[in-house]
PDB file of C-alpha atoms in Angstrom:
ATOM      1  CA  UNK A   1      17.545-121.497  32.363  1.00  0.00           C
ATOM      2  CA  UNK A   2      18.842-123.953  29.580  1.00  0.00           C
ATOM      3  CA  UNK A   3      20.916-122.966  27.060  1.00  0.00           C
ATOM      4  CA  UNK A   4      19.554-123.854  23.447  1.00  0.00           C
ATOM      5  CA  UNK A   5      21.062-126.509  21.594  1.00  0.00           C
ATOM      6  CA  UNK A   6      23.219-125.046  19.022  1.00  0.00           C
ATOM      7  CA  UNK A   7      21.669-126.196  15.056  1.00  0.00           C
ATOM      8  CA  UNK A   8      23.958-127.900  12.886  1.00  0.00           C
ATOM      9  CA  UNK A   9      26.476-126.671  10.258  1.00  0.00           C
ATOM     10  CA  UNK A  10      26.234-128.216   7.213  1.00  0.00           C
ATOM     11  CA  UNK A  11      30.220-128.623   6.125  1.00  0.00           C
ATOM     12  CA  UNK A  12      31.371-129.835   2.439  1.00  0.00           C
ATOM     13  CA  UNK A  13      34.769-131.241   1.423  1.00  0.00           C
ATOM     14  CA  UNK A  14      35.653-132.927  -1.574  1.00  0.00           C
ATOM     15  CA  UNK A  15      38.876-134.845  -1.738  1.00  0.00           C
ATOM     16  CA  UNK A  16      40.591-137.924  -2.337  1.00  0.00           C
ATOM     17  CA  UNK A  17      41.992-140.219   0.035  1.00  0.00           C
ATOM     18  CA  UNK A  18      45.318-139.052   0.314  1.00  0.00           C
ATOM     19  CA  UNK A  19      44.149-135.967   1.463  1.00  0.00           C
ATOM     20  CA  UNK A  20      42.309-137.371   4.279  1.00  0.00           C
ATOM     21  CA  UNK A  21      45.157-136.596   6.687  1.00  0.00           C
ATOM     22  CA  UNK A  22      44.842-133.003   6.150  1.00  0.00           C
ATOM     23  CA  UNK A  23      41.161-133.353   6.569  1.00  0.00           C
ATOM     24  CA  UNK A  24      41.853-134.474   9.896  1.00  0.00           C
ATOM     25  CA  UNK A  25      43.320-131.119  11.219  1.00  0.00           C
ATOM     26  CA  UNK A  26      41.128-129.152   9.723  1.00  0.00           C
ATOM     27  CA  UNK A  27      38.211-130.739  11.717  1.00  0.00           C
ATOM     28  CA  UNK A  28      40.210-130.633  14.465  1.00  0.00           C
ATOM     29  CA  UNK A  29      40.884-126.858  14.006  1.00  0.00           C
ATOM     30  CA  UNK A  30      37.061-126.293  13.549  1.00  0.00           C
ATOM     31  CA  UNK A  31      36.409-128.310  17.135  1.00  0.00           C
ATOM     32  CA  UNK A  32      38.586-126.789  18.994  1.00  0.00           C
ATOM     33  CA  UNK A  33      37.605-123.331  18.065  1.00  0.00           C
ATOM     34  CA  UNK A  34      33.870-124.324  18.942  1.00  0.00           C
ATOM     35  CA  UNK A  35      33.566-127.431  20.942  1.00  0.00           C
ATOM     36  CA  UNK A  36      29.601-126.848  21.278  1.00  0.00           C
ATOM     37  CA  UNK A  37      28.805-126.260  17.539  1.00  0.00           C
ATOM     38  CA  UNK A  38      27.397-129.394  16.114  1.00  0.00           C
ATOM     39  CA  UNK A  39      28.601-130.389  12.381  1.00  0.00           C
ATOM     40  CA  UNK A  40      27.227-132.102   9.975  1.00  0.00           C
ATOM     41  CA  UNK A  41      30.453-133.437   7.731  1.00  0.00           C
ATOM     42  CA  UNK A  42      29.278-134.244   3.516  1.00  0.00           C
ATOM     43  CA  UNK A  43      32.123-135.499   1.712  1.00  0.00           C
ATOM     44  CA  UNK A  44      31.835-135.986  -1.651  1.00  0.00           C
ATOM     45  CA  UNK A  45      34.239-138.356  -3.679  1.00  0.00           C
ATOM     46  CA  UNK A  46      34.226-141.626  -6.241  1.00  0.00           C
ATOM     47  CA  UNK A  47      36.823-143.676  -4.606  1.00  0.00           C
ATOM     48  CA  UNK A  48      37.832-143.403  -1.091  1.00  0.00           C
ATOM     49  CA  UNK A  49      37.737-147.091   0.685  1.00  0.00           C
ATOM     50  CA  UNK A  50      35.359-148.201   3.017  1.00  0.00           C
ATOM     51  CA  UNK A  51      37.324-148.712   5.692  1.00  0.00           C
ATOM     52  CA  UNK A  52      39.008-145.228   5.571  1.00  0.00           C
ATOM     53  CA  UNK A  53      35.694-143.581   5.609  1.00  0.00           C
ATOM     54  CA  UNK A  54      34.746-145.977   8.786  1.00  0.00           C
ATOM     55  CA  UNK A  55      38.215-144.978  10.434  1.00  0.00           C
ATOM     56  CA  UNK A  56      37.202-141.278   9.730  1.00  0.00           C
ATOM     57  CA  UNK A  57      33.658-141.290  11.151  1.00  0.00           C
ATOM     58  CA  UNK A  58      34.823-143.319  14.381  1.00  0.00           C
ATOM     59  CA  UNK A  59      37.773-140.387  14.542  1.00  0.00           C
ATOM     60  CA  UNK A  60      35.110-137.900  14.590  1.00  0.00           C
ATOM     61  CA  UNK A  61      32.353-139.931  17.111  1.00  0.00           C
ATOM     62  CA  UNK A  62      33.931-137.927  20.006  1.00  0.00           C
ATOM     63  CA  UNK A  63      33.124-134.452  18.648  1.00  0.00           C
ATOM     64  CA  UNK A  64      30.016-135.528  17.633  1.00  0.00           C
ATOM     65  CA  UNK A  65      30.506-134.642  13.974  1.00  0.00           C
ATOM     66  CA  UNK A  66      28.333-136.946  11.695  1.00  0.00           C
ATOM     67  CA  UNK A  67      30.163-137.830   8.486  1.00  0.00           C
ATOM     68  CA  UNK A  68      27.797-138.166   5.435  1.00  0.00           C
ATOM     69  CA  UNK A  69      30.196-139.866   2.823  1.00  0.00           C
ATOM     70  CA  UNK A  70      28.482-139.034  -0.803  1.00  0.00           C
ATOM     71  CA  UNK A  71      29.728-141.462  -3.882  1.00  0.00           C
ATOM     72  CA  UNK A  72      29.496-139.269  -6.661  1.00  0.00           C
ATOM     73  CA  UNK A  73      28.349-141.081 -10.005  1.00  0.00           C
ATOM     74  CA  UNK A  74      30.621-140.822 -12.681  1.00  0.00           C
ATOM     75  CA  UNK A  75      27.717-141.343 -15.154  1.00  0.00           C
ATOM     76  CA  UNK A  76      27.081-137.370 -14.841  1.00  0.00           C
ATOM     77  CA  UNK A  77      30.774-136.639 -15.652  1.00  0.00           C
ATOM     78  CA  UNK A  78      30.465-138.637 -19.292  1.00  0.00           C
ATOM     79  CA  UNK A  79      30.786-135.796 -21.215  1.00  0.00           C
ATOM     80  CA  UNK A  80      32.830-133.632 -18.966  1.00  0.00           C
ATOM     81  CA  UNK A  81      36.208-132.474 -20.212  1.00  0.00           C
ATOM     82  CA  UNK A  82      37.966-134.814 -17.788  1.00  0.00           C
ATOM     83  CA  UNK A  83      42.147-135.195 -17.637  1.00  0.00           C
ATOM     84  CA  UNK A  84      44.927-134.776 -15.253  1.00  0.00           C
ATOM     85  CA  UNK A  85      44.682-130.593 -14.909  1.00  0.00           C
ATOM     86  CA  UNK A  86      40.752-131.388 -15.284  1.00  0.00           C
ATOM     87  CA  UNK A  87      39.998-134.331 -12.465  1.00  0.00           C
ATOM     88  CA  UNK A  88      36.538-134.569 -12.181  1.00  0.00           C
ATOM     89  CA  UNK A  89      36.584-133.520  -8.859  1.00  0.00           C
ATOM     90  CA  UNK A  90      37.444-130.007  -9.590  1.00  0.00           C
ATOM     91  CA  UNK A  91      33.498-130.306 -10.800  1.00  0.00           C
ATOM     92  CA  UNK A  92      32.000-131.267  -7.694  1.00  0.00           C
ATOM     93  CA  UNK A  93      31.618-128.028  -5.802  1.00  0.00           C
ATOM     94  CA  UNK A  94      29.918-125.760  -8.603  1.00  0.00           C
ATOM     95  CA  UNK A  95      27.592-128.884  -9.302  1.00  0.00           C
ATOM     96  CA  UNK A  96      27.242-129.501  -5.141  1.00  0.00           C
ATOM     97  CA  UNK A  97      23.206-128.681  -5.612  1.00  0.00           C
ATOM     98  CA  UNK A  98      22.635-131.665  -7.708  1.00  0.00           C
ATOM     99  CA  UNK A  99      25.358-134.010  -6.274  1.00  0.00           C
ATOM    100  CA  UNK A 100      24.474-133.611  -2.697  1.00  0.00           C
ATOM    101  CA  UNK A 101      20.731-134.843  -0.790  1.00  0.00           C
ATOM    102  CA  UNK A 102      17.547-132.721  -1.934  1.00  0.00           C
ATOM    103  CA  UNK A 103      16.601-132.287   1.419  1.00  0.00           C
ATOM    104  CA  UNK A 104      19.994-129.912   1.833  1.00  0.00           C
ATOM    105  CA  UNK A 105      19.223-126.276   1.808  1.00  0.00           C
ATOM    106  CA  UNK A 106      23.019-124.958   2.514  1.00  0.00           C
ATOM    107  CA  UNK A 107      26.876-125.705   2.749  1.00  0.00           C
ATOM    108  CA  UNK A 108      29.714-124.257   4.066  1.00  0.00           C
ATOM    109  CA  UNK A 109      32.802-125.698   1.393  1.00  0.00           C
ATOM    110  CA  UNK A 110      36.160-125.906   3.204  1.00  0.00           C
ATOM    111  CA  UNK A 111      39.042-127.025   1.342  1.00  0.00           C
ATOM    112  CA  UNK A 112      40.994-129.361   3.372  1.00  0.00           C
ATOM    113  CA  UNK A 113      44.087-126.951   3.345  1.00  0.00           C
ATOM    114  CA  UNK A 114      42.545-124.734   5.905  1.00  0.00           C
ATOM    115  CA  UNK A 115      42.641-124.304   9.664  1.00  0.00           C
ATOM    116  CA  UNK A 116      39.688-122.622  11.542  1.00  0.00           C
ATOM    117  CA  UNK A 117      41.134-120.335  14.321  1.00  0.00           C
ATOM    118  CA  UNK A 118      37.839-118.286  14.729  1.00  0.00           C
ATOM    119  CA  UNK A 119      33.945-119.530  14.836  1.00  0.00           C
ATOM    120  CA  UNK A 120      32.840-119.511  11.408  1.00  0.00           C
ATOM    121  CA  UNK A 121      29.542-119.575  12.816  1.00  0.00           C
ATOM    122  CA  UNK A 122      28.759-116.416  11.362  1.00  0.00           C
ATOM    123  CA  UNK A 123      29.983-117.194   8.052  1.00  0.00           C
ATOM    124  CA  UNK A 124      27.295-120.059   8.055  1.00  0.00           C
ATOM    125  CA  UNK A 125      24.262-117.801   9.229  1.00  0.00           C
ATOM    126  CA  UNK A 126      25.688-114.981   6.410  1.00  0.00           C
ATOM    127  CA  UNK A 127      22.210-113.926   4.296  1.00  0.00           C
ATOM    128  CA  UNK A 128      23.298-114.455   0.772  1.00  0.00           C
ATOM    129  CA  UNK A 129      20.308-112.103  -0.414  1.00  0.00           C
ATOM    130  CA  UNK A 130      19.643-114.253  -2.993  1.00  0.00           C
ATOM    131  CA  UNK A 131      22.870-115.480  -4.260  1.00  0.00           C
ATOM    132  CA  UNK A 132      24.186-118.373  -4.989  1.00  0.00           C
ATOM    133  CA  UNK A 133      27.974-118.257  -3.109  1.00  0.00           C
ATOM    134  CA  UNK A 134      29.477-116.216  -0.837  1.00  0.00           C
ATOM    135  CA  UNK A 135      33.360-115.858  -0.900  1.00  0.00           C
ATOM    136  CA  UNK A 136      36.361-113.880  -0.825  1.00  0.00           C
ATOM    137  CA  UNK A 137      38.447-112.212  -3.283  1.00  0.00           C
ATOM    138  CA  UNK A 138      42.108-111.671  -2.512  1.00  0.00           C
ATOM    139  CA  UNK A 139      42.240-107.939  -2.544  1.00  0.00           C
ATOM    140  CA  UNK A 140      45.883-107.804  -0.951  1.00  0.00           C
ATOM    141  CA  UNK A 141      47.847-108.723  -4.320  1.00  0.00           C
ATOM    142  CA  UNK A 142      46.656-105.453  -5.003  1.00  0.00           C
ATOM    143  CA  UNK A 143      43.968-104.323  -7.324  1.00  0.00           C
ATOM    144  CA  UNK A 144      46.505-104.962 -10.599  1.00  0.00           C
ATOM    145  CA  UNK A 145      45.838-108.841  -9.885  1.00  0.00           C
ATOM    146  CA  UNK A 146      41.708-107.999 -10.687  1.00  0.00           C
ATOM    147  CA  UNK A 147      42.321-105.953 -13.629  1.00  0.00           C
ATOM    148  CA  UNK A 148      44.263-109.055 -15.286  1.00  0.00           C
ATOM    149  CA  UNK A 149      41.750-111.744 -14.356  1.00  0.00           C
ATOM    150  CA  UNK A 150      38.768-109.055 -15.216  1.00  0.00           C
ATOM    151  CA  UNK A 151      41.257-109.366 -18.772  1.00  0.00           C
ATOM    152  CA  UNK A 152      41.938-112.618 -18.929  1.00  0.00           C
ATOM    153  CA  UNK A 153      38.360-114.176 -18.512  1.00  0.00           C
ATOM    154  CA  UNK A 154      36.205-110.863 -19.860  1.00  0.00           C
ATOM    155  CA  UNK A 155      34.742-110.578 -15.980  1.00  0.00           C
ATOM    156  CA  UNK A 156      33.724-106.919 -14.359  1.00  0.00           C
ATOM    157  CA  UNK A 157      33.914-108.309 -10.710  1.00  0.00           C
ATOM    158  CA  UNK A 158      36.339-109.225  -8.296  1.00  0.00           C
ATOM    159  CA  UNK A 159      38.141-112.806  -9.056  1.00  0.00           C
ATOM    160  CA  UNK A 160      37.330-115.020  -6.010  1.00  0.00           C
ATOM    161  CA  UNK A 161      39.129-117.658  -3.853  1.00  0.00           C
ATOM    162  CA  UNK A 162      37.153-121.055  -4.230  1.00  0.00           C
ATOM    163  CA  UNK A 163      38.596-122.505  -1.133  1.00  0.00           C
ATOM    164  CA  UNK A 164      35.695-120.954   0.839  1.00  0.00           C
ATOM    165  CA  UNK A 165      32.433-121.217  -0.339  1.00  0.00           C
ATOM    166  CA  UNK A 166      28.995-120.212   1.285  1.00  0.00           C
ATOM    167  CA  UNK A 167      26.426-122.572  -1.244  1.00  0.00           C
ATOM    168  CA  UNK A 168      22.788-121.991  -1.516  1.00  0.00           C
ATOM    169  CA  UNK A 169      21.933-125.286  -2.520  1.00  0.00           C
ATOM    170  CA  UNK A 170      18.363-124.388  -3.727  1.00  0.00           C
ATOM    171  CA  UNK A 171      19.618-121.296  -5.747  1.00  0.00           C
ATOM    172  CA  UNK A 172      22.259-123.607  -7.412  1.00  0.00           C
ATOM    173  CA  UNK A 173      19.697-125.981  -8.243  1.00  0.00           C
ATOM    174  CA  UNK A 174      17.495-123.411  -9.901  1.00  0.00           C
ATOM    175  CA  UNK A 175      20.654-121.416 -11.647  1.00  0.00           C
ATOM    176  CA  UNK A 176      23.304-123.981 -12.474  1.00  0.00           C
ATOM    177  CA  UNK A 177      22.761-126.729 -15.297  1.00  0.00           C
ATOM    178  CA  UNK A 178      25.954-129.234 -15.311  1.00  0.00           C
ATOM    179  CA  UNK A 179      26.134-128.861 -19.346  1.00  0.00           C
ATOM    180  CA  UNK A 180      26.768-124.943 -19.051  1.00  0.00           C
ATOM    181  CA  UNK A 181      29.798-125.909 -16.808  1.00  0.00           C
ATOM    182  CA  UNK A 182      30.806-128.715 -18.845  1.00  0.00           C
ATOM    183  CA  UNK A 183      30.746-126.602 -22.466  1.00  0.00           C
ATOM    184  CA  UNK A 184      32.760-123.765 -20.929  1.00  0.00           C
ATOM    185  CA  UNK A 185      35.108-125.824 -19.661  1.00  0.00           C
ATOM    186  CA  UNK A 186      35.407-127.542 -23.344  1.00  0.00           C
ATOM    187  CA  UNK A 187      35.200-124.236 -24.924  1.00  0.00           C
ATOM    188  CA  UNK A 188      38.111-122.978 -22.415  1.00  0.00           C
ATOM    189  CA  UNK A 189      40.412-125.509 -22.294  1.00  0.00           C
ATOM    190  CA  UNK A 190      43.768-123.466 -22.749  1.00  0.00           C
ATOM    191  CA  UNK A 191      42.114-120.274 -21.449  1.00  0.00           C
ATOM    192  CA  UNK A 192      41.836-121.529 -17.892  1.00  0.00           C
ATOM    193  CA  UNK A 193      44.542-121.367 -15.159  1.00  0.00           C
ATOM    194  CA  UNK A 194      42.862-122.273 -12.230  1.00  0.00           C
ATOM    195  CA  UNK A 195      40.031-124.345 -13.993  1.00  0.00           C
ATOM    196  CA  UNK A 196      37.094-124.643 -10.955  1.00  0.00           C
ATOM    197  CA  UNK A 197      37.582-121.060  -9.881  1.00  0.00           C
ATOM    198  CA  UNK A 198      37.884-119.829 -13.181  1.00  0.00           C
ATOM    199  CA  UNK A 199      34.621-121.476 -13.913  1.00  0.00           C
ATOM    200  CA  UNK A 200      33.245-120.167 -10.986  1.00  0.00           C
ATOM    201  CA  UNK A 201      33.884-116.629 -11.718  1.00  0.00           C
ATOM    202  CA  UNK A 202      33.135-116.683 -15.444  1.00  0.00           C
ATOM    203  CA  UNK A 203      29.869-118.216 -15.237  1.00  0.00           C
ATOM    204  CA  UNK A 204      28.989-117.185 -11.077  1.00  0.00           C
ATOM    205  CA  UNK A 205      30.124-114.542 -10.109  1.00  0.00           C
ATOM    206  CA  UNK A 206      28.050-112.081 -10.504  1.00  0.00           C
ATOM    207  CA  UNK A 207      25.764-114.410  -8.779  1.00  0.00           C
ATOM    208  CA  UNK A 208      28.589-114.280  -5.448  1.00  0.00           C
ATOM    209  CA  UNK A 209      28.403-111.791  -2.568  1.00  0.00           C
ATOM    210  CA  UNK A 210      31.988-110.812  -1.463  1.00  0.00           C
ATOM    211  CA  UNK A 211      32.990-111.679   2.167  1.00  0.00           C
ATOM    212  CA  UNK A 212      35.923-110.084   3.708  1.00  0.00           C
ATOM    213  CA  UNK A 213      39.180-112.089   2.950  1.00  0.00           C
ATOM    214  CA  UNK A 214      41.022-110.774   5.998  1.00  0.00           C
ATOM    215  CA  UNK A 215      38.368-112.769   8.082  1.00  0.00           C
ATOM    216  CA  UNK A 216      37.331-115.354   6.268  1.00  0.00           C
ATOM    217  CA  UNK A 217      40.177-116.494   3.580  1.00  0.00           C
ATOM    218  CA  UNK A 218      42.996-114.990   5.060  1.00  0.00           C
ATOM    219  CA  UNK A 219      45.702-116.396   2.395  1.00  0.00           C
ATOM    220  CA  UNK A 220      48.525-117.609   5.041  1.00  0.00           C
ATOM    221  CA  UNK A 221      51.532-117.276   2.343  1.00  0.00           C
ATOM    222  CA  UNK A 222      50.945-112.727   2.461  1.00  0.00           C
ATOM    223  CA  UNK A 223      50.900-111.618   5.937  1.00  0.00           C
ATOM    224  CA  UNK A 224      53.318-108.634   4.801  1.00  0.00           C
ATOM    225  CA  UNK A 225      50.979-107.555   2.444  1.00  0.00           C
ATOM    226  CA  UNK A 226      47.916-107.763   4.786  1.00  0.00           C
ATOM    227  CA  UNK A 227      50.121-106.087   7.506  1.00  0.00           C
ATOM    228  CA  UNK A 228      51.325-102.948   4.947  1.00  0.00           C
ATOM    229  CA  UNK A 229      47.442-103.169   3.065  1.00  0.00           C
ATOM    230  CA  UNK A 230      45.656-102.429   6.399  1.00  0.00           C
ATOM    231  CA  UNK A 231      48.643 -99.547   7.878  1.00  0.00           C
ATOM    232  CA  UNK A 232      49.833-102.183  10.412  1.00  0.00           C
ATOM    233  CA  UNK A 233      46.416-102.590  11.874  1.00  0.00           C
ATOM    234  CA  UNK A 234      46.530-106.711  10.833  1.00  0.00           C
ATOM    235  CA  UNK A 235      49.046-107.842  12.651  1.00  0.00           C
ATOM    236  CA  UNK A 236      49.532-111.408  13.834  1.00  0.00           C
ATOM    237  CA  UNK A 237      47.903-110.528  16.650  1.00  0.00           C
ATOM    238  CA  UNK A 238      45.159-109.110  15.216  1.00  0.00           C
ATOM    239  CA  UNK A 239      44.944-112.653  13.339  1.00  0.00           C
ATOM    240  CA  UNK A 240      44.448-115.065  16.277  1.00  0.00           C
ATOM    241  CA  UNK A 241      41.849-112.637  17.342  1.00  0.00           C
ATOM    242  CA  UNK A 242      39.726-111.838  14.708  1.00  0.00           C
ATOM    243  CA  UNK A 243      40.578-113.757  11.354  1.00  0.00           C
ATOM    244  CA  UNK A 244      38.308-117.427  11.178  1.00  0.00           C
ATOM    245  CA  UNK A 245      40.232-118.912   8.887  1.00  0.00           C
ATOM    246  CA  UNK A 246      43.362-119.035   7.342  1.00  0.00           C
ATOM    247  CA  UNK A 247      44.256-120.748   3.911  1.00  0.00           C
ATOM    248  CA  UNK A 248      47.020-122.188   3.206  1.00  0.00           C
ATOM    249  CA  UNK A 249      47.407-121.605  -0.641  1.00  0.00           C
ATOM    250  CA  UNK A 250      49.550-122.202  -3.124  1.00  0.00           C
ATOM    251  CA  UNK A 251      51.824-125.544  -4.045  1.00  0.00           C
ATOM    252  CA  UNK A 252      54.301-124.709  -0.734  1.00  0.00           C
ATOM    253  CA  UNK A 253      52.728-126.843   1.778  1.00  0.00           C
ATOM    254  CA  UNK A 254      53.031-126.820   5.765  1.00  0.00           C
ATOM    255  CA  UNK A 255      52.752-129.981   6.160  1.00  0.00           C
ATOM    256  CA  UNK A 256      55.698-130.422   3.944  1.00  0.00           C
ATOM    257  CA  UNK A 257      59.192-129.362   4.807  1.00  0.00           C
ATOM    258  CA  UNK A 258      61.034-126.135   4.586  1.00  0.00           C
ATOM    259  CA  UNK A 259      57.852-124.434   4.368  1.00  0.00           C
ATOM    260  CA  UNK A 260      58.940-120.575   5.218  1.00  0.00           C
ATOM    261  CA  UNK A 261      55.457-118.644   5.534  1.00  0.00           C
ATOM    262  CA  UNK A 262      54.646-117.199   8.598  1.00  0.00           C
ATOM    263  CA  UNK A 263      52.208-119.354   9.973  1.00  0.00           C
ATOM    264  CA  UNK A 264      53.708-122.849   8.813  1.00  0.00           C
ATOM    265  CA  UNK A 265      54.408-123.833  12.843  1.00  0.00           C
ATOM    266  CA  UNK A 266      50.689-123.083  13.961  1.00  0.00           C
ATOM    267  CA  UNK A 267      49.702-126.045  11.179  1.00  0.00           C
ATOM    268  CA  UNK A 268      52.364-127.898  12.655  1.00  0.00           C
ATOM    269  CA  UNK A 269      50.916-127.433  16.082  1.00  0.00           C
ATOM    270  CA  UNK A 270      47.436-128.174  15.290  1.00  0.00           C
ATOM    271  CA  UNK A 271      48.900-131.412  13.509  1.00  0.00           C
ATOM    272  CA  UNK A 272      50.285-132.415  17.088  1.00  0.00           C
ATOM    273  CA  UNK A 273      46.730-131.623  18.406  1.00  0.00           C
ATOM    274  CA  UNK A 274      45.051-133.791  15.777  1.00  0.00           C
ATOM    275  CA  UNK A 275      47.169-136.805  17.273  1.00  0.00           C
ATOM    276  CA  UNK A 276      46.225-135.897  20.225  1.00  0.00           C
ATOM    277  CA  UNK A 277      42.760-135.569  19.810  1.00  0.00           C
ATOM    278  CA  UNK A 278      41.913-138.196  17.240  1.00  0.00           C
ATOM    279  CA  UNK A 279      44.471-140.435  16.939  1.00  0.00           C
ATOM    280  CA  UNK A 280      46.636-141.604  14.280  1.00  0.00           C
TER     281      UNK A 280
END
């Protein structure tokens, strides 16, 4: 009997080019947690070179990922509040409906500072019932960290983690004009901290189903506080077996030196894997 051919996942990262290196592991993360899974790769940006984007999609010709490079037009960022702590790429996943093919139903948005330890198969197949994102809130700083974002931005819900984003494309398009983001972003200009997530749950997130954190945006920097939030139950055991992703958040890098977190030398293995795998 022959096995079925595994469908596609539809995978979105926006980034620049210097970022392109940490692109790299993730994808390499995501193959070598699921060889057979098919990916379709849609990155969106305005300026990455040609030849880096035909370096990258060579790279990825032997695990048969198919990179779909998307030039965003600046002509829909005109009146955008754009700057240095606004780039206009913090935009692009909140407006991914209109910025990405018509024909594309659904995304899974990984930002590049991840590694996939776990199939995030599931994540992909997750019924949305009828909303727009899926994603994770960060429950482990402790219920205090809510109340002050519920505060800060006048929110009743849960502040989520953009890093990780289930997108029904068609919903967006229906539910998400690129004005309303652009006004509340002039409107909130001082008000935001974290401008694209604070966008996202201001104006979205009543329209996002909550997915567990611990499994799918497991932030790498608080393993004591998963560890003493689940009774010892998440250990880093527990991790490698049952947690899909882990982000790396926060301005301490792993990839940078005398990072101290907990799970800095498994990024610095998979970057020995990525060499390994798909060159420098």
């Amino acid at each position: 009997m022959e096995l079925m051919e595994l469908s596609p996942m539809n995978i979105l990262v926006t980034l620049d080019e210097a970022y392109l290196p940490r692109l790299r592991v993730l994808l390499t993360s995501l193959y070598l947690t699921d060889p057979e899974q098919p990916v379709e790769l849609y990155l969106l940006h305005r300026a990455i070179p040609e030849e880096a984007l035909a370096r990258l999609a060579e790279q990825l010709r032997p695990l048969h990922y198919r990179l779909h490079p998307v030039v965003v037009d600046e002509a829909l960022f005109a009146d955008a509040p754009v700057s240095k702590r606004y780039p206009q790429e913090m935009y692009y996943r909140l407006l991914a409906g209109q910025l990405l093919p018509q024909e594309l139903n659904r995304v899974l948005y990984l930002d590049p500072d991840l590694l996939v330890i776990n199939p995030v198969r599931p994540l992909w197949e997750l019924d949305l019932h009828g909303k727009m994102f899926a994603a994770a809130a960060h429950t482990h700083k402790t219920e205090l960290s809510n109340t002050v974002n519920n505060l800060r931005l006048g929110t009743e819900h849960k502040y989520y983690n953009s890093g990780v984003l289930v997108i029904d494309l068609d919903e967006c398009r229906k539910k998400i004009q690129p004005e309303d983001v652009f006004q509340y972003a002039r409107e909130h200009t001082s008000d935001l901290v974290l401008p694209d997530q604070d966008i996202l749950n201001c104006l979205y997130g009543r329209e996002t189903l909550e997915v567990d954190d611990y499994l799918w945006n497991y932030d790498a920097r608080k393993f004591r506080d998963y560890y003493l939030r689940s009774g010892g139950e998440s250990t880093v055991e527990w991790v490698m077996q049952y947690t899909a992703i882990l982000h790396f958040c926060g301005k301490a890098k792993p990839w940078k030196p005398r990072y101290r977190h907990r799970f800095g030398v498994l990024y610095q293995h998979y970057m020995v894997l990525t060499e390994r795998l798909l060159g420098e």
